[in-house]
Coordinates of C-alpha atoms and ligand atoms in Angstrom, one line a residue:
X966 CA -15.1 16.2 -1.1
X967 CA -12.7 18.3 -3.3
X968 CA -11.6 15.0 -4.9
X969 CA -15.1 13.8 -5.7
X970 CA -15.5 13.6 -9.5
X971 CA -12.2 12.9 -10.9
X972 CA -11.4 9.5 -12.4
X973 CA -8.1 9.6 -10.6
X974 CA -9.5 11.1 -7.4
X975 CA -7.0 9.1 -5.2
X976 CA -4.1 11.2 -6.3
X977 CA -4.7 13.8 -3.9
X978 CA -6.2 11.6 -1.3
X979 CA -5.0 10.6 2.1
X980 CA -6.0 7.1 3.2
X981 CA -6.6 6.1 7.1
X982 CA -6.3 2.5 7.8
X983 CA -8.4 0.9 10.3
X984 CA -7.7 -2.3 12.1
X985 CA -11.4 -2.9 13.4
X986 CA -10.9 -5.3 16.1
X987 CA -8.7 -2.5 17.9
X988 CA -10.3 0.6 16.7
X989 CA -13.4 1.1 18.9
X990 CA -15.9 -1.4 20.8
X991 CA -19.3 -0.3 20.9
X992 CA -20.9 -3.2 23.1
X993 CA -18.4 -3.9 25.7
X994 CA -17.3 -7.4 24.5
X995 CA -13.6 -6.2 24.4
X996 CA -13.5 -6.4 20.4
X997 CA -13.8 -3.2 18.3
X998 CA -16.6 -3.3 15.8
X999 CA -18.4 -1.6 13.0
X1000 CA -20.6 0.6 15.2
X1001 CA -17.5 1.7 17.1
X1002 CA -16.2 2.8 13.7
X1003 CA -19.4 4.6 12.7
X1004 CA -19.1 6.5 16.2
X1005 CA -15.8 7.8 15.4
X1006 CA -16.5 9.2 12.0
X1007 CA -16.5 12.6 13.5
X1008 CA -13.0 12.2 14.5
X1009 CA -11.9 11.1 11.3
X1010 CA -13.6 13.7 9.4
X1011 CA -11.9 16.3 11.8
X1012 CA -8.6 14.7 10.8
X1013 CA -9.7 15.2 7.3
X1014 CA -8.8 12.0 5.5
X1015 CA -10.5 11.0 2.3
X1016 CA -10.6 7.2 2.6
X1017 CA -11.0 4.6 5.2
X1018 CA -9.2 1.1 4.4
X1019 CA -10.8 -1.4 6.7
X1020 CA -8.8 -4.4 7.5
X1021 CA -11.1 -7.4 7.0
X1022 CA -14.5 -7.4 8.4
X1023 CA -15.7 -10.6 6.8
X1024 CA -16.9 -13.8 8.5
X1025 CA -13.9 -15.7 9.5
X1026 CA -12.8 -18.2 12.5
X1027 CA -10.0 -15.6 13.4
X1028 CA -6.9 -17.8 13.0
X1029 CA -5.1 -14.7 11.6
X1030 CA -7.4 -12.0 13.0
X1031 CA -9.8 -12.0 9.9
X1032 CA -7.3 -12.6 7.1
X1033 CA -8.8 -16.0 6.9
X1034 CA -12.3 -15.6 5.5
X1035 CA -14.8 -18.2 5.6
X1036 CA -17.5 -16.2 3.7
X1037 CA -16.8 -13.2 1.7
X1038 CA -20.5 -11.9 1.7
X1039 CA -20.9 -12.0 5.2
X1040 CA -19.9 -9.8 8.2
X1041 CA -18.1 -11.2 11.2
X1042 CA -20.6 -11.4 14.1
X1043 CA -18.0 -10.1 16.3
X1044 CA -17.9 -6.8 14.4
X1045 CA -21.6 -6.5 13.9
X1046 CA -24.1 -7.3 11.0
X1047 CA -24.5 -6.3 7.4
X1048 CA -27.1 -3.4 8.4
X1049 CA -24.1 -2.0 10.8
X1050 CA -22.0 -2.2 7.7
X1051 CA -24.6 -0.5 5.3
X1052 CA -25.0 2.1 8.0
X1053 CA -21.3 2.9 8.4
X1054 CA -20.9 3.1 4.8
X1055 CA -23.7 5.5 4.4
X1056 CA -22.6 7.6 7.5
X1057 CA -19.0 7.5 5.9
X1058 CA -20.3 8.8 2.5
X1059 CA -22.4 11.5 4.1
X1060 CA -19.3 13.0 5.4
X1061 CA -17.6 12.7 2.0
X1062 CA -15.4 9.9 3.2
X1063 CA -14.8 6.6 1.0
X1064 CA -14.5 3.1 2.2
X1065 CA -11.9 0.7 0.9
X1066 CA -12.2 -3.0 1.5
X1067 CA -9.5 -5.5 2.2
X1068 CA -9.5 -8.2 -0.4
X1069 CA -8.0 -11.3 0.6
X1070 CA -8.0 -13.8 -2.3
X1071 CA -4.6 -15.4 -2.3
X1072 CA -6.2 -17.9 0.3
X1073 CA -9.4 -18.3 2.1
X1074 CA -10.2 -20.0 5.4
X1075 CA -10.1 -23.8 5.7
X1076 CA -13.6 -23.4 7.0
X1077 CA -14.7 -21.6 3.8
X1078 CA -17.4 -23.8 1.9
X1079 CA -15.1 -24.0 -1.2
X1080 CA -12.3 -25.6 0.8
X1081 CA -14.6 -27.8 2.8
X1082 CA -15.9 -29.2 -0.5
X1083 CA -12.4 -29.3 -2.0
X1084 CA -11.0 -31.4 0.8
X1085 CA -13.9 -33.7 1.0
X1086 CA -12.7 -35.8 -2.0
X1087 CA -10.3 -36.0 -4.8
X1088 CA -13.2 -36.0 -7.2
X1089 CA -15.0 -33.2 -5.8
X1090 CA -15.8 -30.5 -8.6
X1091 CA -14.1 -27.9 -6.2
X1092 CA -10.8 -30.1 -5.8
X1093 CA -9.0 -27.9 -8.2
X1094 CA -10.0 -24.5 -6.3
X1095 CA -6.8 -25.1 -4.2
X1096 CA -3.4 -26.4 -4.6
X1097 CA -3.4 -30.2 -3.9
X1098 CA -0.3 -32.3 -4.4
X1099 CA 0.8 -36.0 -3.7
X1100 CA 3.4 -36.8 -1.0
X1101 CA 6.9 -37.4 -2.6
X1102 CA 8.3 -41.0 -2.6
X1103 CA 9.3 -40.6 1.0
X1104 CA 5.9 -39.0 2.1
X1105 CA 7.4 -35.7 2.4
X1106 CA 5.7 -32.5 1.1
X1107 CA 6.1 -31.7 -2.5
X1108 CA 8.7 -29.1 -2.0
X1109 CA 10.5 -27.5 1.0
X1110 CA 8.7 -24.0 1.0
X1111 CA 8.0 -22.5 4.4
X1112 CA 5.0 -20.8 5.6
X1113 CA 5.3 -17.1 6.5
X1114 CA 4.1 -18.0 10.0
X1115 CA 6.6 -20.9 10.5
X1116 CA 6.9 -24.7 9.7
X1117 CA 6.1 -26.2 6.2
X1118 CA 3.7 -24.5 3.7
X1119 CA 2.1 -27.8 3.1
X1120 CA -0.5 -29.8 5.4
X1121 CA -1.2 -33.4 5.0
X1122 CA -5.0 -34.3 4.7
X1123 CA -5.7 -37.5 5.7
X1124 CA -8.9 -38.1 4.1
X1125 CA -8.0 -37.4 0.7
X1126 CA -4.3 -38.4 1.0
X1127 CA -2.8 -35.5 -0.4
X1128 CA -0.9 -32.3 0.8
X1129 CA -2.5 -28.8 0.2
X1130 CA -0.6 -25.5 0.2
X1131 CA -0.8 -22.7 2.6
X1132 CA 1.7 -20.0 2.2
X1133 CA 0.6 -18.6 5.5
X1134 CA -1.3 -20.6 8.4
X1135 CA -2.5 -24.1 7.9
X1136 CA -6.0 -22.5 8.4
X1137 CA -5.4 -20.3 5.1
X1138 CA -5.1 -22.7 2.1
X1139 CA -4.0 -21.0 -1.2
X1140 CA -6.5 -20.8 -3.9
X1141 CA -5.5 -22.0 -7.2
X1142 CA -5.9 -18.9 -9.5
X1143 CA -5.1 -20.9 -12.6
X1144 CA -8.4 -22.4 -12.3
X1145 CA -10.9 -20.1 -14.2
X1146 CA -13.7 -20.8 -12.1
X1147 CA -11.8 -19.5 -9.1
X1148 CA -11.3 -16.2 -10.9
X1149 CA -15.1 -16.0 -11.7
X1150 CA -16.0 -16.6 -8.2
X1151 CA -13.7 -13.8 -7.1
X1152 CA -14.6 -11.4 -9.5
X1153 CA -18.4 -12.0 -9.0
X1154 CA -17.8 -11.5 -5.2
X1155 CA -15.8 -8.3 -5.9
X1156 CA -18.6 -6.9 -8.2
X1157 CA -21.1 -7.8 -5.5
X1158 CA -19.1 -5.4 -3.1
X1159 CA -18.9 -2.6 -5.7
X1160 CA -22.5 -2.6 -6.4
X1161 CA -23.1 -2.2 -2.7
X1162 CA -21.2 1.1 -3.1
X1163 CA -17.6 0.4 -1.7
X1164 CA -14.9 2.7 -3.2
X1165 CA -12.1 0.5 -3.4
X1166 CA -9.8 -2.6 -2.7
X1167 CA -6.6 -3.2 -0.8
X1168 CA -5.5 -6.5 -2.2
X1169 CA -3.8 -8.7 0.4
X1170 CA -0.5 -10.3 -1.0
X1171 CA -1.8 -10.2 -4.5
X1172 CA 1.8 -10.6 -5.7
X1173 CA 1.7 -14.3 -4.7
X1174 CA -1.6 -15.4 -6.4
X1175 CA 0.2 -16.9 -9.7
X1176 CA 2.2 -19.9 -8.5
X1177 CA 5.5 -20.6 -10.7
X1178 CA 5.1 -23.7 -12.7
X1179 CA 6.6 -26.8 -11.0
X1180 CA 6.7 -24.9 -7.7
X1181 CA 10.4 -24.8 -7.3
X1182 CA 12.2 -24.3 -4.2
X1183 CA 13.7 -20.9 -3.1
X1184 CA 16.6 -19.7 -1.2
X1185 CA 17.5 -21.7 2.1
X1186 CA 16.0 -21.0 5.3
X1187 CA 16.6 -22.1 9.0
X1188 CA 14.7 -25.5 9.8
X1189 CA 15.3 -27.2 6.6
X1190 CA 13.0 -24.9 4.9
X1191 CA 13.4 -22.7 1.5
X1192 CA 11.6 -19.5 0.9
X1193 CA 8.6 -19.8 -1.5
X1194 CA 9.1 -18.4 -5.2
X1195 CA 5.3 -17.5 -5.4
X1196 CA 6.0 -13.7 -5.7
X1197 CA 5.4 -12.2 -9.1
X1198 CA 4.6 -15.5 -10.8
X1199 CA 4.2 -15.9 -14.4
X1200 CA 0.4 -15.1 -14.8
X1201 CA 0.1 -12.3 -12.1
X1202 CA -0.4 -9.6 -14.8
X1203 CA -2.7 -11.5 -16.8
X1204 CA -4.9 -12.1 -13.9
X1205 CA -4.7 -8.6 -12.6
X1206 CA -5.6 -7.4 -16.1
X1207 CA -8.6 -9.7 -16.3
X1208 CA -9.6 -8.5 -12.8
X1209 CA -9.4 -5.0 -14.3
X1210 CA -11.5 -5.8 -17.1
X1211 CA -14.2 -7.6 -15.5
X1212 CA -14.4 -5.6 -12.2
X1213 CA -12.3 -2.6 -11.6
X1214 CA -12.8 -0.7 -14.8
X1215 CA -16.4 -0.5 -14.2
X1216 CA -16.5 1.6 -11.1
X1217 CA -14.6 4.8 -9.8
X1218 CA -12.3 2.7 -7.6
X1219 CA -9.1 3.0 -5.7
X1220 CA -7.0 -0.1 -5.8
X1221 CA -3.7 -1.1 -4.0
X1222 CA -2.0 -4.2 -4.2
X1223 CA -0.1 -5.4 -1.3
X1224 CA 3.0 -6.6 -3.0
X1225 CA 5.8 -8.6 -0.9
X1226 CA 8.9 -9.4 -3.1
X1227 CA 8.0 -6.5 -5.5
X1228 CA 10.7 -4.4 -7.1
X1229 CA 10.2 -1.1 -9.0
X1230 CA 10.2 -2.6 -12.4
X1231 CA 7.4 -5.1 -11.4
X1232 CA 5.4 -2.3 -9.8
X1233 CA 5.6 -0.1 -13.0
X1234 CA 4.1 -3.1 -15.0
X1235 CA 1.2 -3.2 -12.2
X1236 CA 0.7 0.4 -11.8
X1237 CA 1.4 2.0 -15.3
X1238 CA -2.3 3.2 -16.2
X1239 CA -2.1 2.1 -19.8
X1240 CA -1.6 -1.5 -18.7
X1241 CA -4.9 -1.6 -16.9
X1242 CA -4.1 -3.5 -13.7
X1243 CA -4.0 -1.7 -10.5
X1244 CA -3.6 2.1 -9.4
X1245 CA -0.6 1.4 -6.7
X1246 CA 1.0 -1.2 -4.6
X1247 CA 2.4 -1.5 -1.3
X1248 CA 6.3 -2.4 -1.5
X1249 CA 8.1 -3.7 1.3
X1250 CA 11.9 -2.7 0.7
X1251 CA 11.7 0.2 3.6
X1252 CA 10.2 -2.0 6.2
X1253 CA 11.9 -5.3 5.7
X1254 CA 14.9 -4.2 7.9
X1255 CA 18.5 -4.0 7.0
X1256 CA 20.8 -6.9 5.9
X1257 CA 23.8 -4.9 6.7
X1258 CA 24.7 -7.0 9.7
X1259 CA 23.8 -10.3 8.1
X1260 CA 20.6 -12.1 9.6
X1261 CA 19.4 -15.4 10.2
X1262 CA 15.8 -15.0 11.0
X1263 CA 14.7 -12.7 8.5
X1264 CA 12.8 -9.7 9.8
X1265 CA 13.4 -10.9 13.6
X1266 CA 17.1 -10.1 13.7
X1267 CA 17.5 -7.4 11.2
X1268 CA 18.0 -3.8 12.3
X1269 CA 15.8 -1.2 10.9
X1270 CA 17.1 0.7 8.1
X1271 CA 19.3 3.4 8.8
X1272 CA 18.4 7.0 7.6
X1273 CA 20.8 6.8 4.4
X1274 CA 19.4 3.3 3.8
X1275 CA 15.6 4.3 4.2
X1276 CA 16.6 7.6 1.9
X1277 CA 18.0 5.4 -0.8
X1278 CA 15.1 3.0 -0.8
X1279 CA 12.4 5.8 -0.9
X1280 CA 14.5 7.7 -3.6
X1281 CA 14.7 4.4 -5.8
X1282 CA 10.9 4.2 -5.7
X1283 CA 10.1 8.0 -6.1
X1284 CA 12.4 8.0 -9.3
X1285 CA 11.5 4.6 -10.4
X1286 CA 7.8 5.2 -10.7
X1287 CA 8.0 9.1 -11.9
X1288 CA 5.7 9.4 -14.8
X1289 CA 5.3 5.7 -15.2
X1290 CA 3.2 4.4 -12.0
X1291 CA 2.2 5.7 -8.8
X1292 CA 3.6 5.2 -5.3
X1293 CA 1.7 4.4 -2.0
X1294 CA 3.5 5.9 1.0
X1295 CA 3.4 4.4 4.3
X1296 CA 5.6 3.6 7.4
X1297 CA 2.9 1.9 9.6
X1298 CA 0.3 -0.8 9.3
X1299 CA -1.2 -3.6 11.2
X1300 CA 1.8 -5.8 10.3
X1301 CA 4.5 -3.2 11.3
X1302 CA 6.0 -2.0 14.5
X1303 CA 5.1 1.7 15.2
X1304 CA 7.2 4.0 13.1
X1305 CA 8.1 6.3 15.9
X1306 CA 9.7 3.5 17.6
X1307 CA 11.4 2.0 14.7
X1308 CA 12.6 5.1 12.7
X1309 CA 12.1 7.7 15.4
X1310 CA 12.8 8.2 19.1
X1311 CA 9.7 7.2 21.4
X1312 CA 11.3 8.6 24.5
X1313 CA 9.1 11.4 26.3
X1314 CA 11.7 14.0 25.2
X1315 CA 11.8 13.3 21.6
X1316 CA 8.5 11.3 20.7
X1317 CA 6.2 14.2 19.5
X1318 CA 9.3 15.8 17.4
X1319 CA 10.3 12.5 15.8
X1320 CA 6.8 11.6 15.1
X1321 CA 6.1 14.9 13.1
X1322 CA 9.5 14.5 11.6
X1323 CA 8.7 11.2 10.1
X1324 CA 5.3 12.2 9.0
X1325 CA 6.8 15.2 7.3
X1326 CA 9.3 13.0 5.7
X1327 CA 6.6 10.8 4.2
X1328 CA 3.9 12.9 3.4
X1329 CA 5.8 15.5 1.1
X1330 CA 6.7 12.6 -1.1
X1331 CA 5.0 11.8 -4.2
X1332 CA 2.2 9.2 -4.0
X1333 CA -0.8 8.5 -1.8
X1334 CA -0.1 8.6 1.8
X1335 CA -1.6 5.9 4.3
X1336 CA -1.7 6.8 8.0
X1337 CA -2.5 3.8 10.3
X1338 CA -4.8 4.1 13.4
X1339 CA -2.9 5.7 16.3
X1340 CA -0.1 6.8 14.1
X1341 CA -1.7 10.3 13.9
X1342 CA -1.3 10.3 17.9
X1343 CA 2.4 9.2 17.9
X1344 CA 1.5 5.9 19.2
X1345 CA 4.4 3.8 20.2
X1346 CA 5.4 0.2 20.5
X1347 CA 3.7 -1.8 23.4
X1348 CA 7.1 -3.7 24.7
X1349 CA 5.1 -6.5 25.8
X1350 CA 7.6 -8.5 28.1
X1351 CA 5.5 -11.8 28.5
X1352 CA 4.8 -14.2 25.8
X1353 CA 1.2 -14.7 27.2
X1354 CA 0.5 -10.9 26.3
X1355 CA 0.9 -11.6 22.7
X1356 CA -2.1 -12.4 20.5
X1357 CA -0.7 -12.6 16.8
X1358 CA -0.4 -15.9 15.2
X1359 CA 3.0 -14.9 13.7
X1360 CA 4.4 -13.8 17.0
X1361 CA 3.3 -16.9 19.0
X1362 CA 4.6 -19.4 16.2
X1363 CA 7.8 -17.5 15.9
X1364 CA 8.4 -17.7 19.6
X1365 CA 7.7 -21.4 19.7
X1366 CA 10.3 -22.0 16.7
X1367 CA 12.8 -19.9 18.1
X1368 CA 12.8 -20.9 21.4
X1369 CA 12.3 -24.6 21.0
X1370 CA 13.8 -25.6 17.7
X1371 CA 16.7 -22.9 17.4
X1372 CA 17.0 -22.9 21.2
X1373 CA 17.4 -19.2 21.4
X1374 CA 17.1 -17.7 24.9
X1375 CA 13.6 -16.3 25.7
X1376 CA 14.9 -13.0 26.5
X1377 CA 16.3 -12.9 22.9
X1378 CA 13.2 -13.7 21.2
X1379 CA 11.0 -11.5 23.5
X1380 CA 13.5 -8.7 22.5
X1381 CA 12.8 -9.3 18.7
X1382 CA 9.1 -9.3 19.4
X1383 CA 9.2 -6.0 21.3
X1384 CA 10.9 -4.5 18.3
X1385 CA 8.8 -6.0 15.4
X1386 CA 5.8 -7.9 16.6
X1387 CA 2.7 -7.3 14.6
X1388 CA 1.0 -6.9 17.9
X1389 CA 3.0 -3.5 18.5
X1390 CA 0.3 -2.2 15.9
X1391 CA -2.6 -4.0 17.3
X1392 CA -2.9 -2.6 20.7
X1393 CA -6.1 -0.7 21.2
X1394 CA -6.5 2.7 19.8
X1395 CA -6.0 5.2 22.6
X1396 CA -9.2 7.5 22.8
X1397 CA -8.7 9.2 26.0
X1398 CA -7.3 8.5 29.6
X1399 CA -10.3 6.8 31.1
X1400 CA -10.1 3.0 31.7
X1401 CA -8.8 1.0 28.8
X1402 CA -8.0 4.0 27.0
X1403 CA -11.7 4.4 26.1
X1404 CA -11.6 1.7 23.6
X1405 CA -14.0 -0.6 25.6
X1406 CA -16.0 -0.5 28.7
X1407 CA -15.0 -4.4 28.9
X1408 CA -11.9 -6.3 28.8
X1409 CA -9.9 -5.6 25.6
X1410 CA -8.9 -8.7 23.7
X1411 CA -5.2 -7.4 23.8
X1412 CA -3.9 -5.4 26.4
X1413 CA -3.7 -1.5 26.1
X1414 CA -0.3 0.3 25.7
X1415 CA 0.4 1.5 29.3
X1416 CA 1.3 4.9 28.1
X1417 CA -2.5 5.8 27.1
X1418 CA -2.8 8.3 29.9
X1419 CA -0.1 10.5 28.1
X1420 CA -0.9 9.5 24.6
X1421 CA -4.5 9.7 23.5
X1422 CA -6.9 11.4 21.1
X1423 CA -8.7 13.5 23.6
X1424 CA -5.6 15.1 24.7
X1425 CA -4.6 16.0 21.1
X1426 CA -7.5 17.1 19.1
X1427 CA -7.8 20.6 20.7
X1428 CA -4.0 21.1 21.2
X1429 CA -2.2 23.0 18.4
X1430 CA 1.2 21.7 19.2
X1431 CA -0.1 17.8 19.0
X1432 CA 0.9 15.1 16.5
X1433 CA -2.9 14.8 15.7
X1434 CA -2.9 18.6 14.7
X1435 CA 0.2 18.2 12.6
X1436 CA -1.1 15.5 10.7
X1437 CA -4.3 17.3 10.2
X1438 CA -2.3 20.2 8.6
X1439 CA -0.3 17.7 6.4
X1440 CA -3.4 16.5 5.0
X1441 CA -4.8 19.9 4.3
X1442 CA -1.9 20.9 2.7
X1443 CA -2.2 17.9 0.3
X1444 CA -5.6 18.9 -0.5
X1445 CA -4.6 22.5 -1.3
X1446 CA -1.1 22.4 -3.1
X1447 CA -1.1 20.9 -6.3
X1448 CA 2.8 20.5 -5.9
X1449 CA 2.4 18.1 -3.0
X1450 CA 0.5 15.7 -5.0
X1451 CA 2.1 16.4 -8.5
X1452 CA 5.4 17.7 -8.1
X1453 CA 8.7 15.8 -9.2
X1454 CA 10.8 14.4 -6.4
X1455 CA 14.5 15.3 -6.3
X1456 CA 16.9 14.2 -3.8
X1457 CA 19.4 16.9 -2.4
X1458 CA 22.0 16.5 0.2
X1459 CA 22.7 13.1 -0.8
X1460 CA 25.7 12.5 1.4
X1461 CA 24.3 14.1 4.6
X1462 CA 24.1 11.2 7.1
X1463 CA 21.8 13.0 9.5
X1464 CA 19.4 15.0 7.2
X1465 CA 17.0 13.6 4.6
X1466 CA 16.4 16.3 2.3
X1467 CA 14.5 16.4 -1.1
X1468 CA 12.7 18.9 -3.3
X1469 CA 9.3 18.8 -5.0
X1470 CA 8.9 20.9 -8.2
X1471 CA 6.2 21.6 -10.5
X1472 CA 5.9 23.8 -13.5
X1473 CA 3.4 26.7 -13.0
X1474 CA 0.1 25.9 -14.9
X1475 CA 0.1 27.3 -18.4
X1476 CA -3.6 28.2 -18.7
X1477 CA -3.6 30.3 -15.7
X1478 CA -3.8 34.1 -15.6
X1479 CA -0.9 35.7 -16.8
X1480 CA 1.6 36.5 -14.2
X1481 CA 2.0 40.2 -13.2
X1482 CA 5.4 41.3 -14.2
X1483 CA 8.4 40.6 -11.7
X1484 CA 5.8 39.3 -9.2
X1485 CA 6.3 35.4 -9.6
X1486 CA 8.5 32.4 -10.7
X1487 CA 8.0 29.9 -13.3
X1488 CA 7.6 26.9 -11.0
X1489 CA 6.5 26.0 -7.4
X1490 CA 8.8 24.3 -5.3
X1491 CA 8.9 22.7 -1.8
X1492 CA 12.1 21.9 -0.1
X1493 CA 11.7 19.4 2.6
X1494 CA 14.7 19.0 5.5
X1495 CA 14.2 16.3 8.0
X1496 CA 16.9 15.7 10.8
X1497 CA 16.7 12.1 11.8
X1498 CA 18.9 12.5 14.8
X1499 CA 18.8 13.9 18.2
X1500 CA 21.9 15.7 17.4
X1501 CA 21.6 19.2 15.8
X1502 CA 22.6 19.4 12.2
X1503 CA 24.1 22.2 10.1
X1504 CA 21.3 23.9 8.1
X1505 CA 21.8 22.6 4.7
X1506 CA 23.0 25.3 2.0
X1507 CA 19.9 24.8 -0.2
X1508 CA 17.8 25.9 3.0
X1509 CA 19.8 29.1 3.3
X1510 CA 19.6 29.8 -0.3
X1511 CA 16.0 29.5 -0.5
X1512 CA 15.3 31.7 2.4
X1513 CA 17.5 34.2 0.8
X1514 CA 15.4 34.0 -2.1
X1515 CA 12.2 34.7 -0.3
X1516 CA 10.9 31.2 0.5
X1517 CA 8.4 31.0 3.2
X1518 CA 8.2 28.4 5.9
X1519 CA 5.1 26.3 4.8
X1520 CA 5.4 23.8 8.1
X1521 CA 7.7 22.4 10.6
X1522 CA 7.9 20.9 14.0
X1523 CA 9.4 23.8 15.7
X1524 CA 7.7 27.0 16.1
X1525 CA 10.1 29.3 14.4
X1526 CA 12.8 29.0 11.6
X1527 CA 16.3 27.5 12.6
X1528 CA 19.1 29.6 13.0
X1529 CA 22.0 28.0 11.6
X1530 CA 21.4 24.5 12.7
X1531 CA 18.5 22.3 12.4
X1532 CA 17.5 21.2 16.0
X1533 CA 17.0 17.5 17.2
X1534 CA 14.5 15.9 14.9
X1535 CA 13.7 19.0 13.3
X1536 CA 11.5 19.1 10.1
X1537 CA 11.3 22.1 8.0
X1538 CA 9.2 22.6 4.8
X1539 CA 10.0 25.8 2.7
X1540 CA 8.0 26.9 -0.1
X1541 CA 9.3 28.8 -3.0
X1542 CA 6.5 29.4 -5.1
X1543 CA 4.6 31.7 -7.4
X1544 CA 4.5 35.2 -5.7
X1545 CA 7.7 34.6 -3.8
X1546 CA 10.6 37.0 -4.8
X1547 CA 13.5 35.7 -7.1
Ligands
LIG731 O1 3.7 -9.3 8.5 C1 4.5 -10.2 7.9 C2 5.3 -11.1 8.5 O2 6.5 -10.4 8.7 C3 4.4 -10.1 6.3 O3 5.0 -11.2 5.9 C4 3.0 -10.2 6.1 O4 2.7 -11.6 6.4 C5 2.7 -10.1 4.6 O5 2.9 -8.7 4.5 C6 1.3 -10.4 4.2 O6 0.4 -9.8 4.9 C7 -0.9 -9.8 4.7 O7 -1.4 -11.1 4.7 C8 -1.2 -12.0 5.6 C9 -1.9 -11.3 7.0 O8 -1.4 -12.1 8.1 C10 -1.4 -9.8 7.2 O9 -1.9 -9.4 8.3 C11 -1.7 -9.1 5.7 O10 -1.5 -7.7 5.9 C12 -2.1 -13.2 5.4 O11 -3.2 -12.9 4.9
LIG732 CA1 -17.5 -5.2 20.2

């Protein structure tokens, strides 16, 4: 691997996220598994990714598809055995591919041994591993926080006569990070996985681990609840710093914190290397939807960001972290609808073009790019029409709440789910055009997207014009061109409402051979132009100038250079580098 021995190897790496349940089923039970992943390593090697991040594969009752862990040191039997895991790890390493584990430690499952002890009585030594509170004088929960999946964030425990906090489902009780024994247990467990040879952690809702003193209510929400105030709590940095000292600093890991509710300045505090916390974070500002039309139900009735809003958000992060921290770059993951459906155009005419355009826009930014399984094929939303087709706890609980309590028409709520349900990302990976898209020989746990006959890996891997081949080229370029990893981002065409355009610039390296006279430039520059609309757009003057100065076409989603206009969803990257004429 080209990045093997550097301490900050993740700076020119590309990460691929696998949602194991939906990736590849090796034994016909309809559920993707570890042996399925191992069988697809050559596919991933061909794509060229450096790192695989696996959504949780630990033992779990599966209330939230594995984000509710009942044993951190055991593999979910649905996914295989620890031997299967070790083999997958070894096979990945043999191909120069690293493995990053999902670390879900804001909460455990209610079936974790710690919680079973904790709830057994008020004097149990593990009582304080979780967040228990008395009812208020009327018997109500201690505050009005809503759970992210609907309803109160507090569950009454009959046996011990107190409420426990669960920011997610009632089967996901929040750990009490203020208890040093909890931190000891978590750090021990992390060291155990590191000693096994894993290469990093993606840390689930890590911005929520430090609860604010007094647990004050947040902004009002429908249903008599308020948002929680648990993001960026008072001891977040202290705990991350301890984690770094006691675990992370001892291995050459990559770490990314999933951080709902985080802004640029908080992100700098977490990712500034001198502060010794994490390498990068997932921020949410570009995927939370736009508040421009007002919204009552948060992500459900918010439109996707328009291109200018998206550009403003991305640019804020690009400028904000420059020289101070490090960005992670993503459009898709297992919680988000498919980006080609949300930000592009998933009709047959424009799907391939717009998928490549979005990929171009994201991958040329500064940071570490993440590809979510199927994104490299331009997979689309599933548009499931009936609630019985949905599996995700958030989708099901939201449907109940909005149709029953809020009395919204079913069609309206199904419309919301079709646009933003997490299940859009969780339909099986589309491998080929055989039954069930080649994902399983049995019955898949969630329906396959009916468009698998047209959109699948087999059809794309050998096709020079496919979305897959385009991603492969983007990854290759990131590994080859230092400017792609290190160049400074600068927005151009700020008022253009069709074209998102920016440059990336890096000074030519000082210690290189002296340039031959007249043959080169002092800096290396990329110019990126992305037409976010199906209408042609005028070719920006920076593109014309660069072409006149001898820029070359680095990559684009049309075969040739545009003539005067950018075509529908056109993406074009020009390279003005050493060797091009001034
Ligand atoms: O998807 C969301 C709801 O719109 C997010 O709020 C999501 O719950 C949040 O990003 C946290 O996500 C992570 O933790 C959850 C889990 O359900 C998600 O799959 C995970 O990515 C609880 O562990
Ligand atoms: Ca299986």
